[in-house]
XYZ file of C-alpha atoms in Angstrom:
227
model
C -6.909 48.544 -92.038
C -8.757 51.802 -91.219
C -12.225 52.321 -91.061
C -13.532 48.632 -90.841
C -16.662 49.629 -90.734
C -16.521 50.958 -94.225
C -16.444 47.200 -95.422
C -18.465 45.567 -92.706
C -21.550 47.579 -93.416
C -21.183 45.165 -96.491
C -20.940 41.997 -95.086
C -23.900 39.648 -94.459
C -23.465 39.915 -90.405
C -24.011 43.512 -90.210
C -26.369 43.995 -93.156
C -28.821 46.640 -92.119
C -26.159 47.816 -89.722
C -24.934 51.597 -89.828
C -21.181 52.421 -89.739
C -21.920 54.064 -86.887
C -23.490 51.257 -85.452
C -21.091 49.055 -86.491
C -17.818 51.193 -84.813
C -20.049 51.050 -81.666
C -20.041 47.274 -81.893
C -16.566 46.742 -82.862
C -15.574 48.910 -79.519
C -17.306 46.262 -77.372
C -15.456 43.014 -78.912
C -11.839 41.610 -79.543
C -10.818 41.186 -82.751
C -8.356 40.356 -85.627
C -7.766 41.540 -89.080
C -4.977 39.607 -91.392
C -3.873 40.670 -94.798
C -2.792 37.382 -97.250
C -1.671 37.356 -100.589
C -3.336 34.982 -103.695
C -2.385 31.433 -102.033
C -1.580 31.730 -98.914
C -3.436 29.395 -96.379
C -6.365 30.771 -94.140
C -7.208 27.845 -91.772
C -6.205 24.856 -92.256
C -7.562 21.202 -91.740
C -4.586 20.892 -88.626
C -6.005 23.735 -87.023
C -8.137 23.834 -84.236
C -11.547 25.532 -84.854
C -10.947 28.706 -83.547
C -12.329 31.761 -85.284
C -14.535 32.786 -88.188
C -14.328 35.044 -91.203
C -15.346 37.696 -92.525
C -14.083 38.241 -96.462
C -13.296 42.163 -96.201
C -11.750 42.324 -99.596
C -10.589 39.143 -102.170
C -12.194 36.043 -102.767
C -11.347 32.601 -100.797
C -11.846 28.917 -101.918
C -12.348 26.036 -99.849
C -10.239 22.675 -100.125
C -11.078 19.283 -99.633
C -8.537 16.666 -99.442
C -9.589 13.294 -100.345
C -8.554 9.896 -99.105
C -7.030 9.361 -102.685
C -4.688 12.149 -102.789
C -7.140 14.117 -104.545
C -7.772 17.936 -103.718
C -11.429 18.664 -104.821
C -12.667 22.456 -104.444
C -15.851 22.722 -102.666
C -16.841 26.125 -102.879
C -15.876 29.922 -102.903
C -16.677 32.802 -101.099
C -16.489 36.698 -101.604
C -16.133 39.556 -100.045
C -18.722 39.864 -97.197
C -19.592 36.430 -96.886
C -18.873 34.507 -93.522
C -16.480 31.313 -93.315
C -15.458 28.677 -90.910
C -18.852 29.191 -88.891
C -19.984 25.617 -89.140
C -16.610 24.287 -87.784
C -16.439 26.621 -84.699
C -19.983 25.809 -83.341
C -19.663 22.358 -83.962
C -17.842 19.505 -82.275
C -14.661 18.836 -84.800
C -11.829 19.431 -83.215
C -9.878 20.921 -86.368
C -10.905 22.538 -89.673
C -12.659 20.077 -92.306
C -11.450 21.732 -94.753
C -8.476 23.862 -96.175
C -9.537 27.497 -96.791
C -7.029 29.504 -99.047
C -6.904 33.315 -100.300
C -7.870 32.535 -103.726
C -6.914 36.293 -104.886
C -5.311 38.776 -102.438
C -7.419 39.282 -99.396
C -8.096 41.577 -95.949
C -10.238 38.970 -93.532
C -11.685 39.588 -90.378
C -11.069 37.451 -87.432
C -13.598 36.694 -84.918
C -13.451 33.684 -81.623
C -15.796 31.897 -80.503
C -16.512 33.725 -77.271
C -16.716 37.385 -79.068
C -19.306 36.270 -81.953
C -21.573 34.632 -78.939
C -21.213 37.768 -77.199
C -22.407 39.649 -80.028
C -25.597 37.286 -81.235
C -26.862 37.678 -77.702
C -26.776 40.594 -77.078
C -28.377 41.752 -81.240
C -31.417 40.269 -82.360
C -30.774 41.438 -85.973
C -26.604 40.004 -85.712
C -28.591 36.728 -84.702
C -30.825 37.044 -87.808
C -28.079 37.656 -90.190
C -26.006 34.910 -88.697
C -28.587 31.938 -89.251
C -29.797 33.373 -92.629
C -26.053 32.649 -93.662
C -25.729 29.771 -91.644
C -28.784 28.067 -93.511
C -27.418 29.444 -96.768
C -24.202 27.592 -96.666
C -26.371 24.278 -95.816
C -28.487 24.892 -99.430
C -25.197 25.096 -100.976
C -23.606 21.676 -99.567
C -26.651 20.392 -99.935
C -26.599 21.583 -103.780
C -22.914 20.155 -103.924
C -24.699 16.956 -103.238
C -26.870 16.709 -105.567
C -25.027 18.037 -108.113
C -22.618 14.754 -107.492
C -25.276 13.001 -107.480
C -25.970 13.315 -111.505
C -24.410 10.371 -113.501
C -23.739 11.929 -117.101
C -21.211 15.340 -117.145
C -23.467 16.802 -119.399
C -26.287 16.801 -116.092
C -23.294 17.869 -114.365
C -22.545 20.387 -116.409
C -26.447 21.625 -116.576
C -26.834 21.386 -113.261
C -23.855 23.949 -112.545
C -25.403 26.445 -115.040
C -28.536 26.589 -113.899
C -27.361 27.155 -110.537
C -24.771 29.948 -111.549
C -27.531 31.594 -113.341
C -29.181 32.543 -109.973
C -25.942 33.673 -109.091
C -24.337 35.548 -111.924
C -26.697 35.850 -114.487
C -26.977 38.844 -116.552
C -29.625 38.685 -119.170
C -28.918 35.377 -119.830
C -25.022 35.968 -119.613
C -23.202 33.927 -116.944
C -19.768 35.591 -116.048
C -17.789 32.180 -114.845
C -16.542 33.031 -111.241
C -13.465 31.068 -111.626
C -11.682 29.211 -114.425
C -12.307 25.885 -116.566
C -9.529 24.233 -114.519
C -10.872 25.010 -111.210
C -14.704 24.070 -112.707
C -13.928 21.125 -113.540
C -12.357 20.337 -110.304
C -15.808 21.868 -108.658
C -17.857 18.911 -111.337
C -15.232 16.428 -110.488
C -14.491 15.421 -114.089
C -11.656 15.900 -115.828
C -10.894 18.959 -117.699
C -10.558 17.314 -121.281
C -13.737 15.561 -120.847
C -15.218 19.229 -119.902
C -14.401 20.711 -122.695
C -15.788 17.963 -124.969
C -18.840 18.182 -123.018
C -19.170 21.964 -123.862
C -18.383 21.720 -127.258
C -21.533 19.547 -128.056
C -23.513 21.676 -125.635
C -22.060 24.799 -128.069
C -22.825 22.543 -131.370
C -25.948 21.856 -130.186
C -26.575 26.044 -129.615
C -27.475 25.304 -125.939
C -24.938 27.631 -125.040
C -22.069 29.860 -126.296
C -18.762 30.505 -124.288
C -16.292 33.413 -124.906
C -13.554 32.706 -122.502
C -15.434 33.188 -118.729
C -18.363 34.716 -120.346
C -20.700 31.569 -121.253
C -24.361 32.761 -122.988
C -27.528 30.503 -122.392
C -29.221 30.014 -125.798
C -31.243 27.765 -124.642
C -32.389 27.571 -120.927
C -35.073 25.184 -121.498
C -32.600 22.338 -122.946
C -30.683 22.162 -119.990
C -33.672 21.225 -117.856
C -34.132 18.680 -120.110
C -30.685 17.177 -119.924
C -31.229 17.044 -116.175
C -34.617 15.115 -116.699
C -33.095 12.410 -118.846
């Protein structure tokens, strides 16, 4: 890919960065970029912790296998978001998780050695690092709690309240992914979704036109979390 800079200056490492800046600090540094089509695996939970992403263009998702065969999705990422950050500076000795180009991608490959170079040697790199470092622990730790409601309908209130500060648009949530793959993400089945937001439609809490989904009422799903 030409002109990497062109999408870096986009990413949450070198936000603030100039492309100029940014060719500068690619000439000092080794590094990778790999083009994958819509399913094809990124890093994989056999694979030794070895480098960390950067989502040039596409969207990835992150797989969990479960002791009981099931595959749960964790979380997604777009493009200029960091992944696989946690597993390199930590001790594991492979990739918790399976990470897979959820539509076609362009990713950029980074080691160990070169990011450390990098953070020591740039204040603001370091800044931009651990601001998305201690963004990806809110979001586990909203995963948590988000398993941690009993009812779906919490579950399901919960979710929308939290995609709201993510993709809200007067009031207008445009789902980032399908029913299927939300479902998966609440860790309920998907007929016992739907039923779910069919009373929550009946009920005028919200209305959902395919992926777009319309909050009529913000104020009952704060109470369905309460109860």
């Amino acid at each position: 890919m030409k002109n990497i800079s062109n999408f870096l200056v986009h990413s949450v490492l070198f936000k603030s960065k100039t492309q100029n800046e940014i060719d500068k600090i690619l000439s000092s540094i080794e590094y990778i970029v790999k083009s994958y089509n819509e399913g094809d695996l990124i890093f994989s939970v056999e694979q030794a912790p070895k480098y960390i992403g950067i989502i040039l263009k596409g969207c990835i998702e992150v797989q969990k296998n479960l002791a009981s065969g099931k595959t749960v999705s964790i979380l997604y990422k777009k493009t200029g978001e960091l992944f696989g950050e946690g597993s390199v500076f930590s001790k594991a000795t492979t990739y918790p998780c399976n990470i897979f180009s959820k539509t076609k991608s362009t990713i950029f490959l980074i080691d160990k050695q070169n990011i450390l170079y990098l953070l020591s040697k740039d204040s603001c790199l370091l800044s931009n690092f651990l601001s998305s470092f201690a963004d990806r622990v809110l979001l586990l730790n909203l995963k948590t709690e988000l398993l941690s409601y009993s009812s779906i309908q919490q579950k399901i209130a919960f979710s929308l309240l939290y995609l709201m500060d993510e993709y809200k648009h007067n009031n207008v949530i445009f789902l980032p992914y399908s029913k299927k793959t939300w479902s998966e993400h609440l860790n309920v089945s998907r007929p016992s979704l739907f039923r779910e937001l069919k009373i929550l439609c009946n009920q005028k809490i919200i209305y959902i036109e395919n992926r777009k989904i319309t909050i009529l009422n913000e104020d009952a799903l704060i109470d369905i979390l309460q109860n």
